[in-house]
PDB file of C-alpha atoms in Angstrom:
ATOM      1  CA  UNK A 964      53.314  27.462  38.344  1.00  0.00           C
ATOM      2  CA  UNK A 965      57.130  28.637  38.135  1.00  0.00           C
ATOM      3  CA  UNK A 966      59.535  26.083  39.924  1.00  0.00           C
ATOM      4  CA  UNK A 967      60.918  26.976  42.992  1.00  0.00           C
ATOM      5  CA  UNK A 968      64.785  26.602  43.590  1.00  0.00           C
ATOM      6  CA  UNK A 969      66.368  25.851  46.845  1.00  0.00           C
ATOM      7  CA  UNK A 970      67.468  28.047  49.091  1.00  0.00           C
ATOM      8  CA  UNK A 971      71.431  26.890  48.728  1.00  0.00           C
ATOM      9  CA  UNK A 972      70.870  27.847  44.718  1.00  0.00           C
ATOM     10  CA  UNK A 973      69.893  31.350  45.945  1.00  0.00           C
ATOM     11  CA  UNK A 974      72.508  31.875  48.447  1.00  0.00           C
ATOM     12  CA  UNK A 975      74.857  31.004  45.405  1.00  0.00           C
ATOM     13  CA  UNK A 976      73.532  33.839  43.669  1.00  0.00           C
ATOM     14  CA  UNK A 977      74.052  36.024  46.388  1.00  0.00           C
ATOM     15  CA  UNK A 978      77.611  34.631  46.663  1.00  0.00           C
ATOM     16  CA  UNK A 979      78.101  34.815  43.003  1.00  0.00           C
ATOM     17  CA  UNK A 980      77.023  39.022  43.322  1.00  0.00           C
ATOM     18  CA  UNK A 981      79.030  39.950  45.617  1.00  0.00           C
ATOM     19  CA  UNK A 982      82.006  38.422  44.123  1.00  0.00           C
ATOM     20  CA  UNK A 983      81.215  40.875  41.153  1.00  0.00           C
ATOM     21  CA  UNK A 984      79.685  38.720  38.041  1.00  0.00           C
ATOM     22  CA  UNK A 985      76.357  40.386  36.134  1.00  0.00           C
ATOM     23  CA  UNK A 986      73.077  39.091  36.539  1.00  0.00           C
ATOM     24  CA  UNK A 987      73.972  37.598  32.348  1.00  0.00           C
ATOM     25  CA  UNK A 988      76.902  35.717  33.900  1.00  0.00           C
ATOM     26  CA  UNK A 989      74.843  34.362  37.013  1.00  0.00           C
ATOM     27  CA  UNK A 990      71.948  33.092  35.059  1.00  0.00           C
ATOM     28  CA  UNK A 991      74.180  31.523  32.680  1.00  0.00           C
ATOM     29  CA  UNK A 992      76.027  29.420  35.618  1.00  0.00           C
ATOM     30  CA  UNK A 993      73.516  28.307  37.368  1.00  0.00           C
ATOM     31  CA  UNK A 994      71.298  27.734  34.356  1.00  0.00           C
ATOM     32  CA  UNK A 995      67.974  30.145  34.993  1.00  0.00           C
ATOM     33  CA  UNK A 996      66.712  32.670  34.307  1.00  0.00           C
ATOM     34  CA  UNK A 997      67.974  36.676  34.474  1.00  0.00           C
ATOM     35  CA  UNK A 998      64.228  37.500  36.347  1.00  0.00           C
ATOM     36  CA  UNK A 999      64.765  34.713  38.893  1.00  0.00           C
ATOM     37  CA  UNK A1000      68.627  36.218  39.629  1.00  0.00           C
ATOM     38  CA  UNK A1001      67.400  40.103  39.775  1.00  0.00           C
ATOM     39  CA  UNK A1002      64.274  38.802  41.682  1.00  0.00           C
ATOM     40  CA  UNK A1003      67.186  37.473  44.313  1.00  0.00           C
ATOM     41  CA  UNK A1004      69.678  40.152  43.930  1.00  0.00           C
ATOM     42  CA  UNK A1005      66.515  43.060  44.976  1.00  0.00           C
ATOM     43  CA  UNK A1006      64.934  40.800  47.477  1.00  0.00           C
ATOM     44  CA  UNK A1007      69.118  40.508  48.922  1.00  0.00           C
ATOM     45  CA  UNK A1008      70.064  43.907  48.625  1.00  0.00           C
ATOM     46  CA  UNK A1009      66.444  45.113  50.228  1.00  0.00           C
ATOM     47  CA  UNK A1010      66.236  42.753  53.133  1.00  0.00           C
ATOM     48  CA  UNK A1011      69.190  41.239  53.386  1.00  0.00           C
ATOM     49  CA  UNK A1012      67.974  37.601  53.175  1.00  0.00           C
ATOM     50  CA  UNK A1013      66.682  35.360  50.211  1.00  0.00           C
ATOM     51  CA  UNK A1014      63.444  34.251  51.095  1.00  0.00           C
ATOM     52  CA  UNK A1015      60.552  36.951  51.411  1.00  0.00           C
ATOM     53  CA  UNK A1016      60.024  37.589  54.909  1.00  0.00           C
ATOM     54  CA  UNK A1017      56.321  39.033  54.329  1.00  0.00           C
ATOM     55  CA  UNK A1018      55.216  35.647  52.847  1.00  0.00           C
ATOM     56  CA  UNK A1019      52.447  34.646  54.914  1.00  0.00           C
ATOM     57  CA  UNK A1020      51.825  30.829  55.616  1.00  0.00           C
ATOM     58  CA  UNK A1021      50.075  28.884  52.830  1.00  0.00           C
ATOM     59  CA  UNK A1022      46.787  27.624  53.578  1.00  0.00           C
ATOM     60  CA  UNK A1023      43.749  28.697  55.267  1.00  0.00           C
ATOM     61  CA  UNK A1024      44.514  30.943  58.704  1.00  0.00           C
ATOM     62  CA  UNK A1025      45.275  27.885  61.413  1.00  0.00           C
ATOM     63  CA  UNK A1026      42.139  28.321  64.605  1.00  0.00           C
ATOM     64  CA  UNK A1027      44.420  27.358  66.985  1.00  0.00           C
ATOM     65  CA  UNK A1028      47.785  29.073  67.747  1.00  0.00           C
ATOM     66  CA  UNK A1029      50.938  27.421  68.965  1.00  0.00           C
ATOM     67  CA  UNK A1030      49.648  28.464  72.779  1.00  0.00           C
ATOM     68  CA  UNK A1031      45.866  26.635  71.977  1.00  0.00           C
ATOM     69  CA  UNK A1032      48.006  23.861  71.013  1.00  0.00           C
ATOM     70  CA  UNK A1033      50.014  23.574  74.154  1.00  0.00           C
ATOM     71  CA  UNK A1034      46.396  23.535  76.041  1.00  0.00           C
ATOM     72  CA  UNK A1035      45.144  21.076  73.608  1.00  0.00           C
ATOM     73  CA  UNK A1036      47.837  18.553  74.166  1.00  0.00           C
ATOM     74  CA  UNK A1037      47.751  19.148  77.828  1.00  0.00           C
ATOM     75  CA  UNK A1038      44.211  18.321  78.247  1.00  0.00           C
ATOM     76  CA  UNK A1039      44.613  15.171  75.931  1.00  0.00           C
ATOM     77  CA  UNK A1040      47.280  13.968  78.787  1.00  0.00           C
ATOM     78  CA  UNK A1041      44.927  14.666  81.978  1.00  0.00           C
ATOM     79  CA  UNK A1042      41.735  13.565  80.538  1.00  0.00           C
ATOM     80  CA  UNK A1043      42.564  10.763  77.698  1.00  0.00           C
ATOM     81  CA  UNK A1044      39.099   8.980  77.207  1.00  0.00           C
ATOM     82  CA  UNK A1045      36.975  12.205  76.785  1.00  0.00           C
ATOM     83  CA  UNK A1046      35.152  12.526  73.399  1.00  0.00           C
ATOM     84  CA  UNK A1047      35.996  15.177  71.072  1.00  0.00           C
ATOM     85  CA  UNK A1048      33.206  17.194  71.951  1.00  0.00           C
ATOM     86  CA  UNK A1049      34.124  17.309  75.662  1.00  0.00           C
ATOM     87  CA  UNK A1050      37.367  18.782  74.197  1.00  0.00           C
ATOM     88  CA  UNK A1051      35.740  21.530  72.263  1.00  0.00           C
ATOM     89  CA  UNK A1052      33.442  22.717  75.007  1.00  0.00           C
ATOM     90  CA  UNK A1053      36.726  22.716  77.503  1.00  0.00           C
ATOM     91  CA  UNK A1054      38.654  24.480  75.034  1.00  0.00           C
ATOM     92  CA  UNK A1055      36.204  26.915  74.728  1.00  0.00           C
ATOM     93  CA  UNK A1056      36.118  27.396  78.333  1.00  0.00           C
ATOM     94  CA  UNK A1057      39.718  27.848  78.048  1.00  0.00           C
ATOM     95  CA  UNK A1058      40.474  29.633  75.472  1.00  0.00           C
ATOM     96  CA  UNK A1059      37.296  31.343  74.017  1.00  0.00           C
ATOM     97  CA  UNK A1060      37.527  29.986  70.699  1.00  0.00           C
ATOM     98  CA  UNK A1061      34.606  27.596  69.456  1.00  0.00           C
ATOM     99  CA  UNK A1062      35.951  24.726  66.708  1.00  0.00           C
ATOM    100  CA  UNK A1063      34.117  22.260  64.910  1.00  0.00           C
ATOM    101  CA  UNK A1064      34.805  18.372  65.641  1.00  0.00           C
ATOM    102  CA  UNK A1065      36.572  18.200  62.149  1.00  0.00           C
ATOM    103  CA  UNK A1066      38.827  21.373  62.956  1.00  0.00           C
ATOM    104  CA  UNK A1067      39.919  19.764  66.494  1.00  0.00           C
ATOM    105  CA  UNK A1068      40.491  16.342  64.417  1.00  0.00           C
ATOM    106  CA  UNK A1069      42.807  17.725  62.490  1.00  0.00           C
ATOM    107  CA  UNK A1070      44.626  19.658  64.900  1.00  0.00           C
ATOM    108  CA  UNK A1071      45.301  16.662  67.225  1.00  0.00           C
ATOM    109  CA  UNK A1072      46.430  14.724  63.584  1.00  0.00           C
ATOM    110  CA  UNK A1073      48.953  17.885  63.316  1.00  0.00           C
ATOM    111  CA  UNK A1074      50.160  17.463  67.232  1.00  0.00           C
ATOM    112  CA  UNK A1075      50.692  13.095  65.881  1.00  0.00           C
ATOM    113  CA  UNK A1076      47.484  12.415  68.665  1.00  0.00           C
ATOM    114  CA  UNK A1077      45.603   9.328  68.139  1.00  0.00           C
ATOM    115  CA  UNK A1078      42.395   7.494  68.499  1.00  0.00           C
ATOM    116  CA  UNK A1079      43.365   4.346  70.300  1.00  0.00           C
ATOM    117  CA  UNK A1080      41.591   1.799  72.392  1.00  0.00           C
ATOM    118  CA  UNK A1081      42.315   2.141  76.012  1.00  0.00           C
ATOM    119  CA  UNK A1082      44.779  -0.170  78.276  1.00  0.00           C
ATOM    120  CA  UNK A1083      42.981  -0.462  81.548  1.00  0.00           C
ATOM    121  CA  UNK A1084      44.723  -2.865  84.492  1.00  0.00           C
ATOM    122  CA  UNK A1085      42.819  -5.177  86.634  1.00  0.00           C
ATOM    123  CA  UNK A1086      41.913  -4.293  89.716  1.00  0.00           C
ATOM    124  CA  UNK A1087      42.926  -7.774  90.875  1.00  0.00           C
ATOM    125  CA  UNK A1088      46.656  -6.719  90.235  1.00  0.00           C
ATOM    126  CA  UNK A1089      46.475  -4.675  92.695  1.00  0.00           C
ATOM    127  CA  UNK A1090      48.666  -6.681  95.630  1.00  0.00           C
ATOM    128  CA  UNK A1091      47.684  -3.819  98.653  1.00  0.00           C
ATOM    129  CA  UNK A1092      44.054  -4.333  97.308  1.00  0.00           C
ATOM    130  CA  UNK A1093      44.473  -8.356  97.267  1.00  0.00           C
ATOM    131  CA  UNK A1094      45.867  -8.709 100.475  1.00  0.00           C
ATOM    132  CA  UNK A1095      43.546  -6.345 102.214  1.00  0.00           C
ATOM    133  CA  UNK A1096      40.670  -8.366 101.000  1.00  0.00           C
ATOM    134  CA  UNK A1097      42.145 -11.668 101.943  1.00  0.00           C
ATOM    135  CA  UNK A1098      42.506 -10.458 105.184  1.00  0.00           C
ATOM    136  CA  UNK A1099      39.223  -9.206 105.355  1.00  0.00           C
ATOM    137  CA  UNK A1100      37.429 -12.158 104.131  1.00  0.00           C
ATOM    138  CA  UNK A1101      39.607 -14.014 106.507  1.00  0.00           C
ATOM    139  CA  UNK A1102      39.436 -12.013 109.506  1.00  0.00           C
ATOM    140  CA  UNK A1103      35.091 -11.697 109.112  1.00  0.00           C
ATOM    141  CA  UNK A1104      34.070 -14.812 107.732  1.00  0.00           C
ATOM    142  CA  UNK A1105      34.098 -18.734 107.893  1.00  0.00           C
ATOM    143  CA  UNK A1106      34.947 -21.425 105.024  1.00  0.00           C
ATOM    144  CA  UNK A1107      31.120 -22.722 105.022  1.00  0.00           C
ATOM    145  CA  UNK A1108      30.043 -18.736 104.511  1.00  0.00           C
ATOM    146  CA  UNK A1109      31.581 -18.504 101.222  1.00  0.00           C
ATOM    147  CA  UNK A1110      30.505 -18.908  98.091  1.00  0.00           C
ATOM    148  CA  UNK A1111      32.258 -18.455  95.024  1.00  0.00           C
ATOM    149  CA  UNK A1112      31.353 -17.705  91.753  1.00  0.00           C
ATOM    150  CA  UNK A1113      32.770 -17.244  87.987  1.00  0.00           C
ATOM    151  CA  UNK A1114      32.798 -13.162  87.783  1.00  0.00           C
ATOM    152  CA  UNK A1115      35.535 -12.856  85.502  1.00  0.00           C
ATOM    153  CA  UNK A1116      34.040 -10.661  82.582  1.00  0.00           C
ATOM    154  CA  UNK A1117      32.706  -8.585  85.780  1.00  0.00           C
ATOM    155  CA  UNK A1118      34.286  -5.153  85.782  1.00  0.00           C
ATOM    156  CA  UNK A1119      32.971  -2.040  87.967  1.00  0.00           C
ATOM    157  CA  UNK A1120      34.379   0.314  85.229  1.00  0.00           C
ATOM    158  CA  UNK A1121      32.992  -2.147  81.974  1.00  0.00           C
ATOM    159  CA  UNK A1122      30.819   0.889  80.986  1.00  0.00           C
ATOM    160  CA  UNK A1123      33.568   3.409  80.964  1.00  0.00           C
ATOM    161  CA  UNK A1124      34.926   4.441  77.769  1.00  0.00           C
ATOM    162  CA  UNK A1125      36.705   1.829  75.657  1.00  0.00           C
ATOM    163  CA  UNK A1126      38.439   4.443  73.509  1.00  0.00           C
ATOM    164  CA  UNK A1127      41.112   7.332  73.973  1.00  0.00           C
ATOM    165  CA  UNK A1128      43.682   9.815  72.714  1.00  0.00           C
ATOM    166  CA  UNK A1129      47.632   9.580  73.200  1.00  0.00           C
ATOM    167  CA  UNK A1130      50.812  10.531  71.056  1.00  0.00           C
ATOM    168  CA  UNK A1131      51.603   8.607  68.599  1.00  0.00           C
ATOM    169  CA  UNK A1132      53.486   5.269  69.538  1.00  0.00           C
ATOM    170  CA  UNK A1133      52.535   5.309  73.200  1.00  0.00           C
ATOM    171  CA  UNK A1134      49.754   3.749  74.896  1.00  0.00           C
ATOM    172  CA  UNK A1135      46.529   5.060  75.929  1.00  0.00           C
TER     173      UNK A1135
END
């Protein structure tokens, strides 16, 4: 495979043109060859820039375009602990287009999305939620009512999802 030169090289042959030298005197400077300078010099004088505008994208032909990917990334910030099959059948909903798991994968790799595990806050941090139970209990009930027992692994939401997707270097 021939080696690509940067684009500042082939401005300088441009530069180097115009101030009159021959495609011999070019090549000699900048040490390459006479096809690479008259490659330059017709892709110049046709187009008027140095880098072929019909080159298409290398790769396979992307799934998603940049508007998929907008939609993508907003339904990754409303709904952060769905699986990745959720995601596909919403974004087919949304957008018509049906992706494997693998595609979607990769495309919330590309956006820097990641798998992390989830940061939920106890409920008992919640000082409205406190108080209004203390004054509940209090208001209701007598000290020889009461019992009390050891309930702190107990968690209305322990069988929600332990996993979800954020940007990378924030939390989930």
């Amino acid at each position: 495979m021939p080696r690509e030169f940067s684009k500042d090289l082939y401005w300088r042959i441009v530069y180097l043109y115009t101030d009159g030298l021959s495609t011999m005197d070019i090549a000699n400077t900048l040490h390459m060859s006479k096809g690479v300078v008259n490659k330059i010099k017709k892709r110049y004088n046709r187009w008027a820039c140095i880098i072929n505008p019909f080159k298409g994208v290398p790769g396979r032909r992307k799934l998603f375009s940049r508007r998929d990917m907008t939609i993508l990334r907003g339904l990754v910030r409303e709904k952060v602990d769905w699986y990745l099959d959720e995601l596909i059948y919403e974004m087919e909903c949304l957008i018509g287009k049906r992706a494997s798991i693998a595609t979607l994968w990769s495309s919330l790799q590309y956006m820097g999305i990641t798998r992390k595990k989830l940061q939920k806050a106890a409920l008992e941090r919640n000082e409205i939620v406190r108080a209004h139970y203390l004054a509940t209990i209090g208001e209701h009930y007598t000290r020889n009512q009461l019992i009390f027992i050891d309930e702190s692994a107990k968690d209305e939401r322990s069988l929600s999802r332990l996993y979800g997707y954020s940007p990378r270097n924030t939390p989930a």
